[in-house]
Amino acid sequence: MEAIGVLMTYPMSSYLEHELDRRFNLFRLWNFPHKTDFFNDHAASIQAVVASTQAGSGADRELIDSLPALEIVTSFSVGLDNVDLAYCKEKGVRVTNTPDVLTDDVADLAIGLILATLRRICESDRFVRSGFWKNGEFRLTTKLSGKKVGILGLGRIGTAIAKRAESFNCSISYHSRSEKPDSKYKYFPTVIQLASNCEILVVACALTEATRHIINREVIDALGPKGFVVNIGRGAHIDEPELVSALVEGRLAGAGLDVFEGEPRVPEELFGLDNVVMVPHVGSSTVETENAMADLVVGNLEAHFLKKPLLTPVV
Amino acid sequence: MEAIGVLMTFPMSSYLEQELDKRFNLFRMWNFPQKTDFLKENSGSIRAVVGNANVGADCELIDSLPHLEIVSSFSVGLDKVDLGRCKEKGIRVTNTPDVLTEDVADLAIGLILATLRGICECDRYVRSGLWKKGDFKLTTKFSGKKVGIIGLGRIGTAIAKRAEAFNCPISYYSRSEKPDSKYKYFPSVVELASDCDILIVACPLTEATRHIINREVINALGPKGYLINIGRGPHVDEPELVSALVEGRLAGAGLDVFEHEPHVPEELFRLDNVVLLPHVGSGTVETRNAMADLVVGNLEAHFSKKPLLTPVV
């Protein structure tokens, strides 16, 4: 398969890069500043794209059109907002993602963000490191156990978050496109109703046209000044300027954010706030999970080029 | 009851202070730097002491209060109360069990996640603008890791329940095996440490458990192991822990308590693989209020000659 051209859009994983390099003719898009020349020279031999979630590293219409020999897009993510799925379908290009292997890590991080935000873990660590403990006790924070958790999107990740939150004796409610008949959790038919009825709102749904800015001013108002938002979905799920002003003005109690609308840019107004925890899109960024995701990408590519069934096809 | 003298040893809770002040003749020990004079003048009227994990009721204090009837600790841990002396002198002792169990267990899990997933380090990374220069490094997955708990009491059990939801196999060490427990028992701390990935201290501090985490245990836990302490600072041989962390013989540590609080070994400040918290295990508004209500409730019960709510002695 060493003649098969595979285009990696971003240095998302050195392990993946290494594994692709061993098997295929690997092109690293980030090494080519002059993209038009690159496509002129190499497009004909590229049959696969390995895409990622960073801005400009997906598989959009423009990229797909520049690769006439493209047969498959394997995304190093479970979310597919970075891939033009409809266009792939139209052109008969297969698409795979990396579901399941990252579910636990993302759910773990959601709980980690909830705890870090409510119990002000990062702030208290700063308090100790700066020597303030010698001058007095840290302030009181907010208990997690028993709080009402509302989950937006009850897919694999949402379900894993719910399972963990239940062990903290939290009552769980959710909103999704349709009610899940087998679910023991309380369903709310709108996001506003969910926000009005919970204390911690967690975003865990896919990003689509319908869910862009699903967290808007109205939802933030419904969540209220004692409410917390945790986002482990996509930055675009939240109307970021609205969130920022709500936090700055004290109309929300706090937020735990793994994603931002203009990653890696983060609104600097947030840096002055102690009730916000910000992490750099690390939901699935553990050694264990990154390796498992990479194996899945490679596995899907090998299956495709050996004309075997894809492991995790989406299109 | 306003004539009853109650001595509060430390400004542990303004809500508690307020509630005690409403009901009793409250003395605030931290306002009297000259303790000997203070005790000489007021010990005659002091019938109760309210202590906490910072300042409790040691032999010296007990002996200087001839009318002391009850020590009500604003904590579940009683390492700062001379229980033997209280028993000897017929002094009742109460603590605040149960109401703080969830908060402490929540914090243990919070410390595990913050340490393994580098949450505080990540937050620093974002705030310093480094994300624009490159992605953060890879961290360590929590789900499925082996969790070893020292002490399977109320708090240890609550931690285990939460860790199970992360698909972690649970093992434990305690003074004796719990026959009803579904978790795996190890008869020594070293064996527990050898077997698990994340070791959590959740037992009371007694003479037997002082420095229960020593060099041998740290070696057994190993360079990929993590230590989480939500017990008491003296559970851990602190210099040994610090050198293990500095030398990379432990993967990381999440610590809520230290041997000489509020002093924290400064070598730890340079490390990114430790999370350092200022003894906040029960430090939420909800729980501190519940603890305060329990302290007041115990005192009222005692002075109304009713059964104590949460007696220890």
XYZ file of C-alpha atoms in Angstrom:
628
model
C 0.000 0.000 0.000
C 3.101 2.180 0.019
C 2.136 3.776 -3.263
C -1.187 4.965 -1.904
C -1.103 8.676 -1.176
C -2.591 9.686 2.160
C -2.887 13.347 3.068
C -2.712 14.247 6.773
C -4.142 17.733 7.291
C -2.583 18.539 10.696
C 0.100 17.101 13.066
C -2.630 15.694 15.305
C -0.665 12.708 16.611
C 2.939 11.696 16.160
C 2.026 8.069 16.737
C -0.556 8.260 13.929
C 1.892 10.027 11.655
C 4.408 7.271 12.267
C 1.899 4.479 11.597
C 0.630 6.127 8.392
C 4.183 6.754 7.202
C 5.031 3.058 7.563
C 2.112 1.936 5.458
C 1.359 4.637 2.938
C 2.898 7.464 0.954
C 2.221 10.107 3.550
C 1.813 13.802 2.691
C 1.891 16.275 5.572
C -0.232 19.232 4.482
C 1.232 21.555 7.125
C 4.663 21.275 5.506
C 3.412 22.828 2.272
C 2.820 26.586 2.607
C 1.933 26.906 -1.084
C -1.147 24.784 -1.271
C -1.908 25.360 -4.978
C 1.545 24.077 -5.950
C 1.140 21.136 -3.595
C -2.149 20.084 -5.177
C -0.773 20.587 -8.685
C 2.145 18.311 -7.903
C 0.527 15.606 -5.782
C -3.292 15.623 -5.946
C -3.407 12.820 -8.476
C -1.812 10.323 -6.096
C -3.838 11.183 -2.995
C -6.581 8.658 -2.360
C -7.220 9.343 1.328
C -7.435 12.286 3.731
C -6.906 12.026 7.457
C -8.769 15.037 8.864
C -8.866 16.628 12.290
C -10.873 19.192 14.231
C -8.495 22.153 14.175
C -9.638 25.132 12.128
C -8.790 24.570 8.468
C -7.884 20.915 9.017
C -11.153 19.306 8.085
C -12.336 18.003 4.745
C -14.384 20.801 3.264
C -15.723 21.145 -0.243
C -12.617 22.986 -1.441
C -10.257 20.262 -0.265
C -12.445 17.497 -1.660
C -12.563 19.252 -5.044
C -8.752 19.592 -5.084
C -8.329 15.820 -4.791
C -9.865 14.123 -7.826
C -8.596 10.688 -6.749
C -10.031 10.946 -3.225
C -11.826 7.786 -2.074
C -11.999 8.094 1.718
C -11.882 10.672 4.520
C -10.957 9.311 7.946
C -11.543 11.861 10.675
C -9.399 11.762 13.817
C -12.454 12.647 15.921
C -15.969 11.438 16.578
C -17.484 14.813 15.687
C -17.913 15.370 11.960
C -18.694 19.073 11.788
C -15.260 19.405 10.168
C -16.239 17.224 7.176
C -18.643 18.150 4.368
C -20.614 14.924 4.696
C -23.214 15.781 2.069
C -20.545 16.517 -0.515
C -18.711 13.297 0.305
C -21.942 11.391 -0.149
C -22.533 13.148 -3.468
C -19.067 12.256 -4.730
C -19.070 8.701 -3.398
C -16.280 9.430 -0.922
C -16.383 7.185 2.193
C -16.133 8.804 5.626
C -15.113 7.259 8.953
C -14.720 8.706 12.466
C -13.440 7.477 15.859
C -16.483 6.721 18.056
C -16.430 4.744 21.332
C -12.674 4.749 21.948
C -12.797 8.335 23.194
C -16.164 8.222 25.023
C -14.703 7.558 28.483
C -12.026 10.238 28.244
C -14.454 12.941 27.150
C -16.958 11.968 29.847
C -14.147 11.941 32.431
C -13.136 15.431 31.383
C -16.718 16.678 31.626
C -16.860 15.520 35.256
C -13.366 16.916 35.833
C -14.502 20.291 34.498
C -17.641 20.233 36.658
C -15.596 19.501 39.785
C -12.840 21.950 38.906
C -15.427 24.686 38.333
C -17.781 24.121 41.263
C -15.039 23.332 43.789
C -12.653 25.920 42.302
C -9.831 23.410 42.154
C -7.580 25.407 39.798
C -8.175 28.607 41.749
C -7.307 26.929 45.042
C -4.184 25.388 43.513
C -3.161 28.926 42.452
C -3.990 30.102 45.999
C -1.558 27.596 47.498
C 1.197 28.136 44.933
C 1.106 31.904 45.397
C 1.560 31.587 49.177
C -1.845 33.041 50.092
C -2.763 30.105 52.327
C -0.386 31.471 54.983
C -2.550 34.593 55.146
C -5.921 32.919 55.515
C -8.287 30.173 54.495
C -9.620 29.750 50.963
C -13.220 30.762 50.329
C -16.122 28.328 50.472
C -17.227 26.753 47.200
C -20.231 24.841 45.840
C -21.092 21.190 46.426
C -21.524 18.913 43.406
C -23.157 15.835 44.941
C -26.910 15.951 44.654
C -27.049 18.829 42.175
C -29.305 18.637 39.119
C -27.356 17.878 35.964
C -28.869 18.616 32.548
C -27.279 17.003 29.518
C -27.693 18.302 25.999
C -27.407 15.252 23.771
C -27.782 11.768 25.182
C -25.518 9.886 22.784
C -22.521 7.781 23.773
C -20.748 10.636 25.514
C -23.873 12.101 27.128
C -24.803 8.684 28.497
C -21.306 8.144 29.897
C -21.461 11.554 31.601
C -24.868 10.697 33.071
C -23.585 7.395 34.453
C -20.733 9.164 36.223
C -22.892 12.017 37.507
C -25.343 9.494 38.959
C -22.592 8.146 41.234
C -22.463 11.652 42.729
C -26.191 11.302 43.514
C -27.013 13.906 40.894
C -30.444 13.815 39.309
C -30.100 13.662 35.541
C -32.266 15.254 32.886
C -31.632 15.737 29.193
C -32.694 17.256 25.934
C -32.095 15.650 22.559
C -33.679 15.739 19.100
C -36.137 13.072 20.253
C -36.949 11.434 23.557
C -35.148 8.137 24.244
C -37.858 5.655 25.255
C -35.403 3.355 27.087
C -33.866 6.109 29.145
C -34.498 6.408 32.873
C -33.589 10.087 32.810
C -36.057 12.958 32.651
C -36.587 14.371 29.172
C -37.231 18.021 28.415
C -38.534 18.878 24.941
C -36.623 22.170 24.760
C -33.206 23.393 25.822
C -34.800 26.296 27.726
C -36.867 23.923 29.822
C -33.790 21.807 30.478
C -31.789 24.892 31.486
C -34.601 26.121 33.762
C -34.661 22.795 35.558
C -31.021 22.039 36.089
C -28.086 23.556 37.938
C -25.264 22.276 35.741
C -25.843 22.234 31.980
C -23.471 20.030 29.974
C -23.190 20.288 26.190
C -22.612 16.831 24.688
C -24.389 16.824 21.338
C -23.071 16.836 17.773
C -22.500 20.202 16.086
C -24.890 20.660 13.183
C -26.705 23.641 11.681
C -29.509 22.992 14.182
C -27.245 23.031 17.233
C -25.052 25.987 16.372
C -25.424 28.545 19.207
C -27.864 26.203 20.928
C -26.640 27.892 24.111
C -27.781 31.456 23.558
C -28.830 34.357 25.754
C -32.250 32.885 26.424
C -30.802 29.584 27.612
C -28.191 31.364 29.736
C -30.949 33.436 31.375
C -32.952 30.264 32.043
C -29.931 28.613 33.648
C -29.575 31.654 35.867
C -26.993 33.244 38.170
C -26.536 30.047 40.204
C -26.158 27.896 37.115
C -23.027 26.423 35.535
C -22.254 25.597 31.896
C -19.815 22.867 30.872
C -18.913 22.525 27.199
C -17.139 19.436 25.914
C -18.847 19.649 22.512
C -17.780 22.319 20.055
C -17.107 26.010 20.578
C -19.837 26.901 18.110
C -22.477 25.298 20.334
C -22.314 28.439 22.438
C -22.872 32.067 21.491
C -19.514 32.986 22.941
C -19.921 36.763 23.357
C -23.187 36.123 25.213
C -21.488 33.601 27.469
C -18.596 35.949 28.164
C -20.836 38.862 29.133
C -22.995 36.591 31.305
C -19.876 35.440 33.171
C -18.359 38.908 33.460
C -21.673 40.346 34.692
C -22.314 37.529 37.169
C -25.439 36.260 35.390
C -23.950 32.743 35.460
C -22.190 31.150 38.448
C -19.377 29.698 36.366
C -18.282 27.698 33.329
C -15.969 24.815 32.460
C -14.911 25.006 28.807
C -12.875 22.621 26.658
C -13.821 24.239 23.363
C -14.095 27.755 21.936
C -15.511 29.333 18.816
C -12.159 30.546 17.497
C -9.761 27.942 18.932
C -6.994 28.358 19.845
C -8.082 31.953 20.556
C -9.915 32.340 23.841
C -11.789 35.550 24.815
C -9.351 37.400 27.047
C -12.132 38.725 29.291
C -12.300 35.184 30.647
C -8.703 35.310 31.871
C -9.680 37.720 34.617
C -12.368 35.407 35.993
C -11.850 32.888 38.802
C -15.110 31.052 38.217
C -14.115 29.739 34.786
C -11.955 26.735 33.997
C -10.506 26.699 30.494
C -8.719 23.769 28.920
C -7.292 23.575 25.353
C -9.584 21.038 23.625
C -8.144 18.053 25.459
C -11.300 15.937 25.704
C -9.689 12.894 24.138
C -6.055 13.863 24.591
C -4.666 11.035 26.639
C -1.908 8.720 25.499
C -4.222 5.735 25.724
C -7.074 7.257 23.744
C -4.996 9.012 21.110
C -3.345 5.672 20.337
C -6.716 3.934 20.126
C -8.057 6.670 17.818
C -4.962 6.386 15.616
C -5.338 2.595 15.401
C -8.939 3.096 14.306
C -7.947 5.575 11.589
C -5.267 3.212 10.284
C -7.624 0.250 10.586
C -10.272 2.009 8.534
C -7.790 2.978 5.823
C -6.377 -0.541 5.596
C -9.887 -2.014 5.444
C -10.819 0.356 2.649
C -7.767 -0.307 0.508
C -8.090 -4.055 1.057
C -11.729 -3.790 -0.019
C -12.921 -5.023 3.370
C -15.808 -3.533 5.387
C -14.927 -0.260 7.075
C -14.612 -0.424 10.870
C -16.493 2.772 11.752
C -18.164 4.160 8.623
C -20.385 7.203 8.719
C -20.823 7.696 4.938
C -28.092 29.047 77.588
C -26.533 32.469 77.114
C -24.548 32.159 80.318
C -22.827 29.020 79.148
C -19.259 29.715 78.084
C -18.243 28.143 74.783
C -14.669 28.438 73.560
C -14.118 28.425 69.793
C -10.488 27.600 69.019
C -10.200 28.898 65.434
C -12.231 31.102 63.040
C -13.451 27.999 61.229
C -16.823 29.306 60.054
C -18.468 32.703 60.337
C -21.889 31.071 60.159
C -20.980 28.812 63.097
C -19.528 31.737 65.018
C -22.754 33.631 64.521
C -24.938 30.723 65.608
C -22.832 30.061 68.698
C -22.827 33.754 69.555
C -26.645 33.860 69.437
C -27.012 30.994 71.873
C -24.007 30.998 74.176
C -21.382 33.219 75.749
C -18.855 32.792 72.990
C -15.090 33.158 73.527
C -12.934 33.398 70.410
C -9.550 31.945 71.347
C -7.779 33.428 68.323
C -8.483 36.934 69.639
C -6.422 36.310 72.752
C -2.712 36.089 71.974
C -1.914 35.791 75.687
C -3.532 32.419 76.219
C -2.446 31.917 79.785
C -4.054 35.180 80.896
C -7.174 34.496 78.894
C -7.600 31.041 80.378
C -6.931 32.303 83.916
C -9.661 34.920 83.581
C -12.295 32.916 81.767
C -11.797 29.221 82.326
C -14.239 29.282 85.188
C -17.154 29.834 82.828
C -16.126 27.693 79.846
C -18.077 24.477 79.631
C -17.638 23.619 75.962
C -14.904 23.742 73.334
C -15.556 23.901 69.603
C -12.403 22.836 67.756
C -11.470 21.827 64.221
C -8.677 20.235 62.189
C -6.419 23.267 62.736
C -6.779 23.709 66.490
C -8.480 21.037 68.540
C -8.564 20.187 72.213
C -5.256 18.799 73.369
C -4.337 17.682 76.892
C -3.052 21.130 77.803
C -6.252 22.906 76.826
C -8.468 20.297 78.460
C -6.533 20.565 81.699
C -6.818 24.357 81.725
C -10.631 24.233 81.584
C -11.843 22.742 84.888
C -15.510 23.077 83.925
C -15.190 21.541 80.488
C -18.060 19.121 79.798
C -18.025 18.685 76.045
C -15.731 19.051 73.031
C -17.632 19.476 69.793
C -15.303 19.117 66.813
C -16.051 20.894 63.534
C -14.617 17.938 61.603
C -15.050 14.206 61.329
C -11.355 13.548 62.019
C -10.474 13.571 65.724
C -6.673 13.508 65.582
C -6.577 16.972 67.192
C -8.688 15.932 70.201
C -7.075 14.044 73.070
C -9.776 11.410 73.212
C -8.006 9.453 75.960
C -7.893 12.479 78.236
C -11.552 13.318 77.530
C -12.610 9.788 78.365
C -10.583 9.901 81.568
C -12.191 13.161 82.665
C -15.731 12.254 81.608
C -15.800 14.893 78.883
C -18.142 14.176 75.964
C -16.832 14.454 72.420
C -18.780 14.885 69.183
C -17.716 15.237 65.562
C -19.421 15.890 62.200
C -19.680 12.569 60.323
C -21.874 11.933 57.265
C -22.667 15.548 56.388
C -19.211 16.003 54.829
C -18.773 12.534 53.305
C -19.956 13.476 49.813
C -17.921 16.679 49.568
C -14.700 14.933 50.576
C -15.346 12.048 48.172
C -16.183 14.523 45.402
C -12.907 16.329 46.027
C -10.952 13.050 45.929
C -12.332 12.377 42.441
C -11.732 16.008 41.494
C -8.101 15.674 42.596
C -7.681 12.435 40.619
C -9.039 14.033 37.451
C -7.148 17.280 37.935
C -3.912 15.346 38.463
C -4.201 12.664 35.777
C -5.727 14.933 33.125
C -3.599 17.950 34.045
C -6.642 20.214 34.359
C -4.945 22.955 36.388
C -1.895 22.804 34.149
C -4.187 23.072 31.109
C -5.987 26.066 32.568
C -2.597 27.759 33.185
C -1.602 26.871 29.607
C -4.664 28.590 28.153
C -4.457 31.637 30.406
C -0.801 32.208 29.530
C -1.536 32.280 25.790
C 0.497 29.144 25.047
C -2.338 27.438 23.147
C -1.776 29.784 20.217
C 1.742 28.388 19.931
C 0.832 24.708 19.994
C -1.359 21.963 21.339
C -1.125 20.787 24.935
C 0.646 17.525 25.617
C -1.084 14.178 26.099
C -2.127 13.187 29.602
C -3.282 9.991 31.311
C -6.700 8.378 31.090
C -8.575 7.890 34.364
C -11.403 5.519 33.407
C -10.518 1.911 33.967
C -7.436 2.567 36.100
C -6.969 0.533 39.278
C -7.922 2.518 42.356
C -6.595 1.512 45.782
C -8.223 3.021 48.875
C -6.650 3.101 52.324
C -9.564 3.088 54.752
C -12.968 1.884 53.666
C -15.100 3.933 56.051
C -17.834 6.353 55.037
C -15.533 8.496 52.920
C -13.577 5.564 51.412
C -16.823 3.867 50.441
C -18.189 7.041 48.842
C -14.973 7.416 46.847
C -15.214 3.786 45.718
C -18.810 4.243 44.557
C -17.802 7.205 42.407
C -14.679 5.535 41.021
C -16.757 2.514 40.017
C -18.787 4.760 37.701
C -15.507 5.387 35.877
C -15.133 1.600 35.435
C -12.227 1.523 37.885
C -11.534 -1.771 39.658
C -11.424 -1.004 43.397
C -9.168 -2.519 46.020
C -8.568 -1.448 49.599
C -6.591 -1.813 52.780
C -8.050 -1.316 56.233
C -7.342 -2.567 59.760
C -9.549 -5.570 59.059
C -11.218 -6.972 55.988
C -14.857 -5.958 55.464
C -16.782 -9.201 54.861
C -19.674 -7.466 53.087
C -17.468 -5.573 50.695
C -17.344 -6.472 47.011
C -13.950 -4.820 46.657
C -10.602 -6.631 46.728
C -8.855 -6.561 50.106
C -5.091 -6.380 50.551
C -3.688 -7.155 53.998
C -0.907 -4.561 53.732
C -0.515 -1.077 52.306
C 2.563 -2.120 50.319
C 0.600 -4.882 48.575
C -2.239 -2.438 47.865
C 0.229 0.083 46.444
C 1.938 -2.562 44.278
C -1.349 -3.519 42.744
C -3.043 -0.191 42.068
C -2.453 2.785 39.760
C -4.010 5.448 41.991
C -3.622 5.224 45.785
C -6.028 7.242 47.935
C -5.606 7.956 51.643
C -9.025 7.996 53.328
C -8.454 6.615 56.836
C -8.374 8.410 60.214
C -5.057 9.686 61.537
C -3.931 7.662 64.546
C -0.542 6.577 65.876
C -0.820 3.483 63.697
C -1.499 5.405 60.484
C 1.057 8.210 60.902
C 3.405 8.096 57.883
C 1.457 5.127 56.540
C 2.655 6.386 53.149
C 6.396 5.989 53.439
C 9.289 5.298 51.079
C 8.451 1.623 50.779
C 4.850 2.341 49.792
C 5.921 5.048 47.352
C 8.364 2.606 45.708
C 5.615 -0.015 45.490
C 3.246 2.492 43.857
C 5.975 3.215 41.342
C 6.834 5.810 38.696
C 3.470 5.411 36.949
C 1.531 5.631 40.187
C -0.446 8.522 41.649
C -1.056 9.431 45.288
C -4.188 11.273 46.420
C -4.385 12.502 50.019
C -7.708 13.742 51.429
C -6.911 12.424 54.922
C -4.352 14.241 57.048
C -0.909 15.576 56.184
C 0.878 13.287 58.675
C -0.464 10.235 56.849
C 2.383 10.859 54.405
C 6.128 11.091 55.054
C 6.220 14.425 53.307
C 9.957 14.749 52.579
C 9.884 11.267 51.040
C 6.891 12.208 48.901
C 8.516 15.446 47.765
C 11.746 13.751 46.702
C 9.818 10.999 44.903
C 7.897 13.624 42.933
C 10.936 15.787 42.210
C 12.930 12.733 41.097
C 10.132 11.319 38.968
C 9.684 8.184 41.059
C 5.932 8.917 41.206
C 3.811 10.048 38.260
C 1.946 12.659 40.246
C 0.025 13.605 43.376
C -3.202 15.362 44.338
C -2.938 16.726 47.868
C -5.540 18.470 50.017
C -3.556 18.160 53.237
C 0.047 18.690 54.397
C 2.111 17.891 57.462
C 2.469 21.510 58.577
C -0.473 23.348 57.070
C -0.595 26.049 55.855
C 3.077 25.464 54.961
C 3.507 23.538 51.736
C 6.961 22.317 50.612
C 8.067 24.864 48.038
C 9.773 22.233 45.882
C 6.252 21.224 44.887
C 5.475 24.639 43.416
C 7.786 23.990 40.461
C 6.042 20.740 39.570
C 3.245 20.509 37.019
C 2.229 16.976 37.991
C 0.922 17.901 41.427
C -2.320 19.559 42.419
C -2.121 21.406 45.744
C -5.247 22.419 47.640
C -5.607 24.295 50.951
C -7.532 21.656 52.957
C -10.854 22.265 51.299
C -12.287 18.731 51.469
C -15.470 19.846 53.200
C -15.192 23.488 52.191
C -18.509 24.126 50.472
C -21.189 26.500 51.688
C -23.698 23.661 51.923
C -21.494 21.309 53.917
C -19.957 23.826 56.304
C -23.468 24.994 57.186
C -24.537 21.415 57.814
C -21.424 20.825 59.935
C -22.133 23.994 61.923
C -25.743 22.954 62.512
C -24.464 19.625 63.804
C -22.011 21.283 66.201
C -24.731 23.602 67.531
C -27.212 20.731 67.675
C -24.809 18.625 69.736
C -24.138 21.477 72.166
C -27.828 22.239 72.580
C -28.587 18.568 73.129
C -25.873 18.328 75.767
C -26.939 21.390 77.694
C -30.616 20.375 77.477
C -29.597 16.972 78.839
C -30.786 15.249 75.676
C -28.936 12.498 73.777
C -26.020 13.786 71.740
C -26.519 13.735 67.957
C -23.080 12.410 66.922
C -21.158 11.311 70.030
C -17.722 9.733 69.808
C -16.907 9.699 73.535
